[in-house]
C-alpha cells in the first residue's frame, strides 16, 4: 500500500461543510499544557496544533464551556474573552497551514473535584459518586459524591453550551464537537447507573436524552448544524463510573437514529473495549452496528492503525478515522502514512505533564530526521 491512491485514508472527503484534504482526523486529546491562571491558550498550544495541520480535520482537546465544567488541571476553556483571544492564536496558526479545526465543547459533570470549585461539589444528574480519580493540582484525588442538578439549573448549562459555540465561531474555529461521551455530563444523563432523576430529565430513554437534544437545539441558533459534530461512546463500560446495562444499546440507538433529523457535520463514535466482550447486551462492533442506522458522515475512533484505518474506510463502515496517540508522537502522521514510514513512539510520561514543549511540540518530522542525517 505504497501509493497514496491506494489508501482510502489519504483520499479527500467532501460532504456538506466538510471539505477535507484527507480522511485522517486528529482526535481530541487532553494535554494539560495551558498552565496559566485563566486557562488561556498560548503560542505553545498554537504551535502544537499547527504542526498537525495536515490532518484532514483536527478536533481540539476538550475545552470547558464554564468554570463549573472544569475537571482537569491546565486545560484551556472557551467561556471567557481572554480564552477566545487565546484560541484565535490556535485557529489562525492551523488555517495558515491549510488545516481545519473544530473545538470540542466539554462539561465533565461529576468527573471533577471540589478543588476546582472553591470547595463546592461538582454537579451531575444525580448524587452518585463515580468512584474514580480526579486530576487536581495536588495530583490524583478520589472523586466525591456530586450535587444533583436542580431542574431549573439545566437550562443554564444549555445556555453555556450555546455561548461556547458562539465563542468558538468568534475564535475562528471551523465548527464544534459536542463532547457527549466518555463518562462526562451528557453520558451521565444517558446512563441509568448515573441518572436516577424523577423529573423530565430522568426515567425513560427519551427523558435521559432530553438535555443533549436541548443543547443541539440551542447551538443551532448560533451555528449551522452542518458545522456541529457529536461524539458518543455507546459501549463504554467500567470507566468513570459508567456501566453498560440492558438499556444502553436501545438508548444509543434512539439517540443516533434521532440525530438523522439534525443533519450534523458528523457523528464521532468510539469502538467497544474488550471489557464488554462477555456482556450479552453490549454492542461489540460499534461502526458495523451503527453505520446502517446513521445516514450522515461517520467518524470512528479507537486504537486504529494505518492498516485497520484504511480497511474500515474501504469496507464502508466509516468515512473518517480519528487517531489519537499516533498524532501526539507524529505531527506529520499523514505524510508518514503516505510514505509508509516508521512512526515515532509516544512518550506516555509527558501526555498530561507540565513539561512545556517536551513531549508536546518536540517530536521530529520525517523532514527533520532527514536533515539531521
mmCIF file of C-alpha atoms in Angstrom:
data_model
loop_
_atom_site.group_PDB
_atom_site.id
_atom_site.type_symbol
_atom_site.label_atom_id
_atom_site.label_comp_id
_atom_site.label_asym_id
_atom_site.label_seq_id
_atom_site.Cartn_x
_atom_site.Cartn_y
_atom_site.Cartn_z
ATOM 1 C CA UNK A 1 0.000 0.000 0.000
ATOM 2 C CA UNK A 2 2.740 2.409 -1.006
ATOM 3 C CA UNK A 3 0.693 4.573 -3.362
ATOM 4 C CA UNK A 4 -1.451 7.392 -1.983
ATOM 5 C CA UNK A 5 -4.237 6.499 -4.400
ATOM 6 C CA UNK A 6 -4.397 3.004 -2.888
ATOM 7 C CA UNK A 7 -5.018 4.294 0.624
ATOM 8 C CA UNK A 8 -8.629 5.269 1.367
ATOM 9 C CA UNK A 9 -7.461 7.322 4.352
ATOM 10 C CA UNK A 10 -5.480 9.625 2.069
ATOM 11 C CA UNK A 11 -8.368 10.413 -0.254
ATOM 12 C CA UNK A 12 -10.210 13.744 0.022
ATOM 13 C CA UNK A 13 -13.613 13.877 1.681
ATOM 14 C CA UNK A 14 -16.225 16.370 0.532
ATOM 15 C CA UNK A 15 -19.673 16.404 2.056
ATOM 16 C CA UNK A 16 -21.596 19.496 3.064
ATOM 17 C CA UNK A 17 -19.473 21.830 5.157
ATOM 18 C CA UNK A 18 -16.738 19.185 5.497
ATOM 19 C CA UNK A 19 -14.239 19.853 2.730
ATOM 20 C CA UNK A 20 -11.258 17.784 3.833
ATOM 21 C CA UNK A 21 -7.975 17.010 2.087
ATOM 22 C CA UNK A 22 -7.833 13.508 3.596
ATOM 23 C CA UNK A 23 -9.772 11.239 5.942
ATOM 24 C CA UNK A 24 -7.423 11.299 8.943
ATOM 25 C CA UNK A 25 -8.892 13.125 11.905
ATOM 26 C CA UNK A 26 -6.755 14.222 14.842
ATOM 27 C CA UNK A 27 -8.771 13.019 17.823
ATOM 28 C CA UNK A 28 -9.486 15.342 20.750
ATOM 29 C CA UNK A 29 -6.852 14.776 23.432
ATOM 30 C CA UNK A 30 -6.325 16.459 26.785
ATOM 31 C CA UNK A 31 -2.679 17.530 27.071
ATOM 32 C CA UNK A 32 -2.669 19.800 30.183
ATOM 33 C CA UNK A 33 -0.329 22.399 28.666
ATOM 34 C CA UNK A 34 -2.356 25.555 29.348
ATOM 35 C CA UNK A 35 -0.533 26.433 32.524
ATOM 36 C CA UNK A 36 -1.840 29.887 33.443
ATOM 37 C CA UNK A 37 -4.406 31.112 35.994
ATOM 38 C CA UNK A 38 -7.089 31.943 33.401
ATOM 39 C CA UNK A 39 -6.691 28.747 31.341
ATOM 40 C CA UNK A 40 -5.985 30.766 28.194
ATOM 41 C CA UNK A 41 -4.490 29.029 25.119
ATOM 42 C CA UNK A 42 -0.943 30.148 24.352
ATOM 43 C CA UNK A 43 1.538 30.318 21.482
ATOM 44 C CA UNK A 44 2.767 26.871 22.529
ATOM 45 C CA UNK A 45 -0.722 25.442 22.021
ATOM 46 C CA UNK A 46 -0.879 27.154 18.641
ATOM 47 C CA UNK A 47 2.437 25.605 17.600
ATOM 48 C CA UNK A 48 1.273 22.136 18.658
ATOM 49 C CA UNK A 49 -1.902 22.251 16.583
ATOM 50 C CA UNK A 50 -0.248 23.938 13.602
ATOM 51 C CA UNK A 51 2.353 21.149 13.475
ATOM 52 C CA UNK A 52 -0.521 18.711 12.898
ATOM 53 C CA UNK A 53 -2.472 20.807 10.389
ATOM 54 C CA UNK A 54 -2.020 18.259 7.578
ATOM 55 C CA UNK A 55 -4.741 16.160 9.218
ATOM 56 C CA UNK A 56 -7.966 16.317 7.247
ATOM 57 C CA UNK A 57 -9.602 17.652 10.402
ATOM 58 C CA UNK A 58 -8.317 18.498 13.877
ATOM 59 C CA UNK A 59 -10.685 18.225 16.829
ATOM 60 C CA UNK A 60 -9.317 20.268 19.709
ATOM 61 C CA UNK A 61 -8.774 18.986 23.205
ATOM 62 C CA UNK A 62 -11.854 19.199 25.393
ATOM 63 C CA UNK A 63 -12.475 22.826 26.287
ATOM 64 C CA UNK A 64 -14.873 23.547 29.179
ATOM 65 C CA UNK A 65 -17.929 25.690 28.483
ATOM 66 C CA UNK A 66 -17.903 27.152 32.008
ATOM 67 C CA UNK A 67 -15.857 27.092 35.219
ATOM 68 C CA UNK A 68 -18.373 24.555 36.528
ATOM 69 C CA UNK A 69 -17.424 22.211 33.682
ATOM 70 C CA UNK A 70 -13.721 22.019 34.586
ATOM 71 C CA UNK A 71 -12.319 18.774 35.951
ATOM 72 C CA UNK A 72 -8.642 18.677 34.956
ATOM 73 C CA UNK A 73 -5.679 20.959 35.541
ATOM 74 C CA UNK A 74 -4.142 23.196 32.880
ATOM 75 C CA UNK A 75 -6.831 22.790 30.244
ATOM 76 C CA UNK A 76 -7.985 25.696 28.045
ATOM 77 C CA UNK A 77 -11.546 26.958 28.446
ATOM 78 C CA UNK A 78 -13.837 28.683 25.971
ATOM 79 C CA UNK A 79 -16.030 30.774 28.271
ATOM 80 C CA UNK A 80 -14.027 33.990 28.736
ATOM 81 C CA UNK A 81 -12.999 36.771 26.363
ATOM 82 C CA UNK A 82 -9.331 36.075 27.127
ATOM 83 C CA UNK A 83 -9.759 32.402 26.223
ATOM 84 C CA UNK A 84 -11.416 33.330 22.934
ATOM 85 C CA UNK A 85 -8.449 35.561 22.107
ATOM 86 C CA UNK A 86 -6.085 32.725 23.000
ATOM 87 C CA UNK A 87 -7.909 30.299 20.744
ATOM 88 C CA UNK A 88 -7.546 32.778 17.879
ATOM 89 C CA UNK A 89 -3.802 32.109 18.028
ATOM 90 C CA UNK A 90 -4.551 28.411 17.501
ATOM 91 C CA UNK A 91 -7.101 28.708 14.702
ATOM 92 C CA UNK A 92 -5.037 31.256 12.801
ATOM 93 C CA UNK A 93 -1.944 29.065 13.037
ATOM 94 C CA UNK A 94 -3.841 25.993 11.796
ATOM 95 C CA UNK A 95 -5.513 27.899 8.964
ATOM 96 C CA UNK A 96 -2.176 29.389 7.896
ATOM 97 C CA UNK A 97 -1.023 25.798 7.272
ATOM 98 C CA UNK A 98 -4.187 24.974 5.317
ATOM 99 C CA UNK A 99 -5.789 22.943 8.123
ATOM 100 C CA UNK A 100 -9.312 22.674 9.538
ATOM 101 C CA UNK A 101 -10.086 22.653 13.261
ATOM 102 C CA UNK A 102 -13.207 22.092 15.373
ATOM 103 C CA UNK A 103 -13.492 22.995 19.053
ATOM 104 C CA UNK A 104 -14.630 20.215 21.371
ATOM 105 C CA UNK A 105 -17.114 21.672 23.880
ATOM 106 C CA UNK A 106 -16.969 19.973 27.270
ATOM 107 C CA UNK A 107 -18.566 19.740 30.702
ATOM 108 C CA UNK A 108 -17.159 16.955 32.877
ATOM 109 C CA UNK A 109 -20.069 16.850 35.346
ATOM 110 C CA UNK A 110 -19.257 14.609 38.309
ATOM 111 C CA UNK A 111 -15.775 13.782 36.976
ATOM 112 C CA UNK A 112 -14.425 16.807 38.824
ATOM 113 C CA UNK A 113 -13.453 17.680 42.384
ATOM 114 C CA UNK A 114 -14.225 20.421 44.939
ATOM 115 C CA UNK A 115 -10.652 21.653 44.438
ATOM 116 C CA UNK A 116 -11.773 23.105 41.096
ATOM 117 C CA UNK A 117 -14.828 24.841 42.576
ATOM 118 C CA UNK A 118 -13.622 26.626 45.715
ATOM 119 C CA UNK A 119 -14.792 23.705 47.810
ATOM 120 C CA UNK A 120 -18.230 23.369 46.201
ATOM 121 C CA UNK A 121 -19.358 19.974 44.955
ATOM 122 C CA UNK A 122 -19.251 19.057 41.277
ATOM 123 C CA UNK A 123 -22.664 18.734 39.631
ATOM 124 C CA UNK A 124 -24.291 15.732 37.983
ATOM 125 C CA UNK A 125 -27.695 14.346 37.045
ATOM 126 C CA UNK A 126 -27.838 12.564 40.403
ATOM 127 C CA UNK A 127 -25.835 12.366 43.615
ATOM 128 C CA UNK A 128 -23.913 9.228 42.605
ATOM 129 C CA UNK A 129 -20.152 9.040 43.134
ATOM 130 C CA UNK A 130 -18.334 7.604 40.085
ATOM 131 C CA UNK A 131 -15.696 6.234 42.498
ATOM 132 C CA UNK A 132 -12.834 7.213 40.238
ATOM 133 C CA UNK A 133 -9.966 9.723 40.335
ATOM 134 C CA UNK A 134 -9.867 13.453 39.564
ATOM 135 C CA UNK A 135 -6.641 15.056 38.284
ATOM 136 C CA UNK A 136 -6.037 18.101 40.517
ATOM 137 C CA UNK A 137 -3.162 20.499 41.237
ATOM 138 C CA UNK A 138 -2.183 18.164 44.077
ATOM 139 C CA UNK A 139 -2.269 15.047 41.938
ATOM 140 C CA UNK A 140 -5.000 12.455 41.627
ATOM 141 C CA UNK A 141 -7.709 12.570 44.291
ATOM 142 C CA UNK A 142 -10.753 10.337 44.778
ATOM 143 C CA UNK A 143 -13.928 11.707 43.286
ATOM 144 C CA UNK A 144 -16.713 12.755 45.652
ATOM 145 C CA UNK A 145 -20.473 12.359 45.643
ATOM 146 C CA UNK A 146 -21.659 15.195 43.391
ATOM 147 C CA UNK A 147 -24.610 17.503 43.869
ATOM 148 C CA UNK A 148 -27.658 16.652 41.771
ATOM 149 C CA UNK A 149 -28.593 19.484 39.450
ATOM 150 C CA UNK A 150 -31.881 21.236 40.113
ATOM 151 C CA UNK A 151 -34.207 21.053 37.128
ATOM 152 C CA UNK A 152 -34.017 24.807 36.577
ATOM 153 C CA UNK A 153 -30.202 24.729 36.541
ATOM 154 C CA UNK A 154 -30.070 22.539 33.449
ATOM 155 C CA UNK A 155 -31.303 25.403 31.258
ATOM 156 C CA UNK A 156 -28.281 27.385 32.420
ATOM 157 C CA UNK A 157 -25.900 24.677 31.210
ATOM 158 C CA UNK A 158 -27.736 24.576 27.879
ATOM 159 C CA UNK A 159 -27.080 28.313 27.637
ATOM 160 C CA UNK A 160 -23.406 27.740 28.489
ATOM 161 C CA UNK A 161 -23.024 25.389 25.511
ATOM 162 C CA UNK A 162 -24.796 27.856 23.226
ATOM 163 C CA UNK A 163 -22.476 30.658 24.333
ATOM 164 C CA UNK A 164 -19.432 28.410 23.975
ATOM 165 C CA UNK A 165 -20.432 27.608 20.384
ATOM 166 C CA UNK A 166 -20.768 31.321 19.730
ATOM 167 C CA UNK A 167 -17.333 31.873 21.277
ATOM 168 C CA UNK A 168 -15.880 29.147 19.052
ATOM 169 C CA UNK A 169 -17.172 30.941 15.970
ATOM 170 C CA UNK A 170 -15.640 34.197 17.209
ATOM 171 C CA UNK A 171 -12.345 32.408 17.856
ATOM 172 C CA UNK A 172 -12.218 31.246 14.239
ATOM 173 C CA UNK A 173 -12.987 27.541 14.604
ATOM 174 C CA UNK A 174 -14.437 25.805 11.552
ATOM 175 C CA UNK A 175 -17.029 24.099 13.732
ATOM 176 C CA UNK A 176 -17.602 22.471 17.115
ATOM 177 C CA UNK A 177 -17.941 18.974 18.526
ATOM 178 C CA UNK A 178 -20.265 18.362 21.460
ATOM 179 C CA UNK A 179 -18.399 16.081 23.874
ATOM 180 C CA UNK A 180 -21.298 13.806 24.830
ATOM 181 C CA UNK A 181 -19.087 10.819 25.510
ATOM 182 C CA UNK A 182 -16.614 9.072 27.824
ATOM 183 C CA UNK A 183 -18.488 9.331 31.109
ATOM 184 C CA UNK A 184 -18.841 13.113 31.189
ATOM 185 C CA UNK A 185 -22.001 15.143 31.791
ATOM 186 C CA UNK A 186 -24.121 14.113 28.789
ATOM 187 C CA UNK A 187 -23.097 10.474 29.189
ATOM 188 C CA UNK A 188 -24.049 10.722 32.868
ATOM 189 C CA UNK A 189 -27.546 11.786 31.808
ATOM 190 C CA UNK A 190 -27.798 8.943 29.256
ATOM 191 C CA UNK A 191 -26.878 6.161 31.700
ATOM 192 C CA UNK A 192 -29.214 4.650 34.272
ATOM 193 C CA UNK A 193 -26.324 3.995 36.633
ATOM 194 C CA UNK A 194 -25.645 7.735 36.946
ATOM 195 C CA UNK A 195 -29.091 9.211 36.232
ATOM 196 C CA UNK A 196 -31.667 8.453 38.908
ATOM 197 C CA UNK A 197 -33.778 11.547 38.316
ATOM 198 C CA UNK A 198 -37.570 11.542 38.516
ATOM 199 C CA UNK A 199 -38.167 14.792 36.595
ATOM 200 C CA UNK A 200 -38.326 15.276 32.814
ATOM 201 C CA UNK A 201 -34.589 14.533 32.542
ATOM 202 C CA UNK A 202 -34.736 11.043 34.072
ATOM 203 C CA UNK A 203 -36.505 7.715 33.820
ATOM 204 C CA UNK A 204 -37.274 6.988 30.173
ATOM 205 C CA UNK A 205 -34.734 6.893 27.372
ATOM 206 C CA UNK A 206 -36.345 9.961 25.840
ATOM 207 C CA UNK A 207 -36.060 11.875 29.096
ATOM 208 C CA UNK A 208 -32.441 10.901 29.676
ATOM 209 C CA UNK A 209 -31.574 12.176 26.171
ATOM 210 C CA UNK A 210 -33.581 15.406 26.581
ATOM 211 C CA UNK A 211 -30.702 17.583 27.854
ATOM 212 C CA UNK A 212 -28.487 16.519 24.946
ATOM 213 C CA UNK A 213 -31.067 17.450 22.321
ATOM 214 C CA UNK A 214 -31.869 20.700 24.077
ATOM 215 C CA UNK A 215 -28.197 21.628 23.706
ATOM 216 C CA UNK A 216 -28.214 20.798 19.994
ATOM 217 C CA UNK A 217 -31.373 22.869 19.529
ATOM 218 C CA UNK A 218 -29.732 25.791 21.347
ATOM 219 C CA UNK A 219 -26.425 25.549 19.481
ATOM 220 C CA UNK A 220 -28.153 25.646 16.094
ATOM 221 C CA UNK A 221 -29.374 29.149 16.949
ATOM 222 C CA UNK A 222 -25.774 30.416 16.702
ATOM 223 C CA UNK A 223 -24.095 27.878 14.395
ATOM 224 C CA UNK A 224 -25.441 25.911 11.462
ATOM 225 C CA UNK A 225 -25.596 22.241 12.436
ATOM 226 C CA UNK A 226 -23.645 21.357 9.290
ATOM 227 C CA UNK A 227 -20.675 22.637 11.326
ATOM 228 C CA UNK A 228 -21.534 20.726 14.501
ATOM 229 C CA UNK A 229 -20.291 17.223 15.324
ATOM 230 C CA UNK A 230 -21.260 14.910 18.172
ATOM 231 C CA UNK A 231 -19.121 12.359 19.985
ATOM 232 C CA UNK A 232 -20.607 9.236 21.604
ATOM 233 C CA UNK A 233 -19.172 6.098 23.226
ATOM 234 C CA UNK A 234 -22.041 3.564 23.194
ATOM 235 C CA UNK A 235 -20.228 0.613 24.797
ATOM 236 C CA UNK A 236 -18.055 2.343 27.384
ATOM 237 C CA UNK A 237 -18.014 0.097 30.444
ATOM 238 C CA UNK A 238 -16.465 0.244 33.925
ATOM 239 C CA UNK A 239 -14.817 3.598 33.274
ATOM 240 C CA UNK A 240 -15.597 6.850 35.104
ATOM 241 C CA UNK A 241 -18.400 5.064 36.899
ATOM 242 C CA UNK A 242 -20.318 4.198 33.718
ATOM 243 C CA UNK A 243 -21.555 0.636 33.203
ATOM 244 C CA UNK A 244 -23.362 -0.937 30.284
ATOM 245 C CA UNK A 245 -26.788 -2.402 31.044
ATOM 246 C CA UNK A 246 -29.786 -3.746 29.118
ATOM 247 C CA UNK A 247 -30.962 -0.235 28.211
ATOM 248 C CA UNK A 248 -27.608 1.062 26.963
ATOM 249 C CA UNK A 249 -27.898 -0.163 23.374
ATOM 250 C CA UNK A 250 -31.535 0.974 22.978
ATOM 251 C CA UNK A 251 -30.582 4.374 24.414
ATOM 252 C CA UNK A 252 -27.819 4.987 21.886
ATOM 253 C CA UNK A 253 -29.887 3.569 19.035
ATOM 254 C CA UNK A 254 -32.623 6.068 19.903
ATOM 255 C CA UNK A 255 -30.149 8.966 20.071
ATOM 256 C CA UNK A 256 -28.327 8.091 16.859
ATOM 257 C CA UNK A 257 -31.477 7.458 14.819
ATOM 258 C CA UNK A 258 -32.883 10.794 16.005
ATOM 259 C CA UNK A 259 -29.637 12.544 15.023
ATOM 260 C CA UNK A 260 -30.528 11.847 11.386
ATOM 261 C CA UNK A 261 -33.013 14.710 11.658
ATOM 262 C CA UNK A 262 -30.260 17.161 12.654
ATOM 263 C CA UNK A 263 -28.037 16.967 9.538
ATOM 264 C CA UNK A 264 -24.827 17.322 11.535
ATOM 265 C CA UNK A 265 -21.277 17.683 10.242
ATOM 266 C CA UNK A 266 -20.575 14.206 11.594
ATOM 267 C CA UNK A 267 -21.167 11.582 14.243
ATOM 268 C CA UNK A 268 -17.963 10.535 16.052
ATOM 269 C CA UNK A 269 -18.106 7.077 17.644
ATOM 270 C CA UNK A 270 -15.655 5.084 19.757
ATOM 271 C CA UNK A 271 -15.224 1.359 19.173
ATOM 272 C CA UNK A 272 -16.027 -1.020 22.034
ATOM 273 C CA UNK A 273 -13.357 -2.002 24.525
ATOM 274 C CA UNK A 274 -12.585 -5.636 25.399
ATOM 275 C CA UNK A 275 -14.392 -5.071 28.702
ATOM 276 C CA UNK A 276 -17.759 -5.698 27.040
ATOM 277 C CA UNK A 277 -16.763 -8.947 25.326
ATOM 278 C CA UNK A 278 -18.699 -11.087 27.794
ATOM 279 C CA UNK A 279 -21.747 -8.816 28.146
ATOM 280 C CA UNK A 280 -24.602 -10.312 26.092
ATOM 281 C CA UNK A 281 -26.419 -6.960 25.747
ATOM 282 C CA UNK A 282 -23.388 -4.842 24.813
ATOM 283 C CA UNK A 283 -22.645 -3.758 21.242
ATOM 284 C CA UNK A 284 -19.301 -5.323 20.330
ATOM 285 C CA UNK A 285 -18.700 -3.736 16.890
ATOM 286 C CA UNK A 286 -19.728 -0.104 17.007
ATOM 287 C CA UNK A 287 -19.096 1.013 13.419
ATOM 288 C CA UNK A 288 -20.708 -2.094 11.961
ATOM 289 C CA UNK A 289 -23.758 -1.744 14.228
ATOM 290 C CA UNK A 290 -24.427 1.952 13.811
ATOM 291 C CA UNK A 291 -23.400 2.532 10.188
ATOM 292 C CA UNK A 292 -26.785 1.343 8.860
ATOM 293 C CA UNK A 293 -28.631 3.464 11.444
ATOM 294 C CA UNK A 294 -26.903 6.789 10.778
ATOM 295 C CA UNK A 295 -27.168 8.440 7.368
ATOM 296 C CA UNK A 296 -24.532 11.157 7.709
ATOM 297 C CA UNK A 297 -20.756 11.348 7.962
ATOM 298 C CA UNK A 298 -19.362 8.821 10.434
ATOM 299 C CA UNK A 299 -16.004 9.128 12.222
ATOM 300 C CA UNK A 300 -14.735 6.048 14.044
ATOM 301 C CA UNK A 301 -12.083 6.095 16.764
ATOM 302 C CA UNK A 302 -10.390 3.552 18.967
ATOM 303 C CA UNK A 303 -6.923 2.108 18.507
ATOM 304 C CA UNK A 304 -6.833 2.124 14.709
ATOM 305 C CA UNK A 305 -3.593 1.661 12.797
ATOM 306 C CA UNK A 306 -2.763 2.661 9.230
ATOM 307 C CA UNK A 307 -3.843 -0.793 8.057
ATOM 308 C CA UNK A 308 -7.066 -1.102 10.065
ATOM 309 C CA UNK A 309 -7.970 2.535 9.426
ATOM 310 C CA UNK A 310 -7.710 2.045 5.669
ATOM 311 C CA UNK A 311 -9.747 -1.130 5.913
ATOM 312 C CA UNK A 312 -12.635 0.358 7.899
ATOM 313 C CA UNK A 313 -12.999 3.110 5.282
ATOM 314 C CA UNK A 314 -12.570 0.691 2.373
ATOM 315 C CA UNK A 315 -15.260 -1.565 3.860
ATOM 316 C CA UNK A 316 -17.656 1.365 4.023
ATOM 317 C CA UNK A 317 -18.077 1.224 7.794
ATOM 318 C CA UNK A 318 -16.812 4.778 8.348
ATOM 319 C CA UNK A 319 -15.998 7.847 6.298
ATOM 320 C CA UNK A 320 -13.210 9.209 8.502
ATOM 321 C CA UNK A 321 -10.924 7.706 11.144
ATOM 322 C CA UNK A 322 -9.749 9.576 14.252
ATOM 323 C CA UNK A 323 -6.234 8.886 15.524
ATOM 324 C CA UNK A 324 -5.099 9.968 18.981
ATOM 325 C CA UNK A 325 -1.727 8.787 20.230
ATOM 326 C CA UNK A 326 -0.229 8.448 16.744
ATOM 327 C CA UNK A 327 -0.840 12.172 16.233
ATOM 328 C CA UNK A 328 0.749 13.019 19.580
ATOM 329 C CA UNK A 329 4.055 11.464 18.545
ATOM 330 C CA UNK A 330 3.836 12.130 14.811
ATOM 331 C CA UNK A 331 2.882 15.675 13.839
ATOM 332 C CA UNK A 332 3.325 14.587 10.203
ATOM 333 C CA UNK A 333 1.233 11.422 10.544
ATOM 334 C CA UNK A 334 -0.439 11.989 7.169
ATOM 335 C CA UNK A 335 2.925 12.223 5.412
ATOM 336 C CA UNK A 336 4.208 9.148 7.238
ATOM 337 C CA UNK A 337 1.179 7.140 6.105
ATOM 338 C CA UNK A 338 1.709 8.364 2.546
ATOM 339 C CA UNK A 339 5.299 7.128 2.614
ATOM 340 C CA UNK A 340 4.624 4.062 4.775
ATOM 341 C CA UNK A 341 7.268 5.455 7.097
ATOM 342 C CA UNK A 342 8.045 4.261 10.589
ATOM 343 C CA UNK A 343 6.187 6.105 13.362
ATOM 344 C CA UNK A 344 7.706 7.839 16.361
ATOM 345 C CA UNK A 345 6.820 6.159 19.653
ATOM 346 C CA UNK A 346 4.844 8.349 22.084
ATOM 347 C CA UNK A 347 6.295 9.256 25.467
ATOM 348 C CA UNK A 348 3.446 8.357 27.821
ATOM 349 C CA UNK A 349 5.136 10.148 30.733
ATOM 350 C CA UNK A 350 4.584 13.524 29.062
ATOM 351 C CA UNK A 351 0.981 13.093 27.919
ATOM 352 C CA UNK A 352 -0.518 15.172 30.749
ATOM 353 C CA UNK A 353 2.564 16.652 32.376
ATOM 354 C CA UNK A 354 3.520 20.284 32.830
ATOM 355 C CA UNK A 355 6.662 19.863 30.737
ATOM 356 C CA UNK A 356 6.053 22.588 28.171
ATOM 357 C CA UNK A 357 7.367 21.633 24.737
ATOM 358 C CA UNK A 358 8.841 18.323 25.928
ATOM 359 C CA UNK A 359 6.639 15.529 24.646
ATOM 360 C CA UNK A 360 4.390 18.159 23.056
ATOM 361 C CA UNK A 361 5.996 20.068 20.198
ATOM 362 C CA UNK A 362 9.429 18.387 20.063
ATOM 363 C CA UNK A 363 8.565 15.163 18.199
ATOM 364 C CA UNK A 364 10.606 15.118 14.946
ATOM 365 C CA UNK A 365 9.062 15.054 11.480
ATOM 366 C CA UNK A 366 10.405 12.972 8.624
ATOM 367 C CA UNK A 367 11.994 16.032 7.024
ATOM 368 C CA UNK A 368 13.697 16.980 10.290
ATOM 369 C CA UNK A 369 15.072 13.456 10.640
ATOM 370 C CA UNK A 370 16.395 13.586 7.075
ATOM 371 C CA UNK A 371 18.093 16.918 7.700
ATOM 372 C CA UNK A 372 19.759 15.559 10.809
ATOM 373 C CA UNK A 373 21.393 12.709 8.902
#
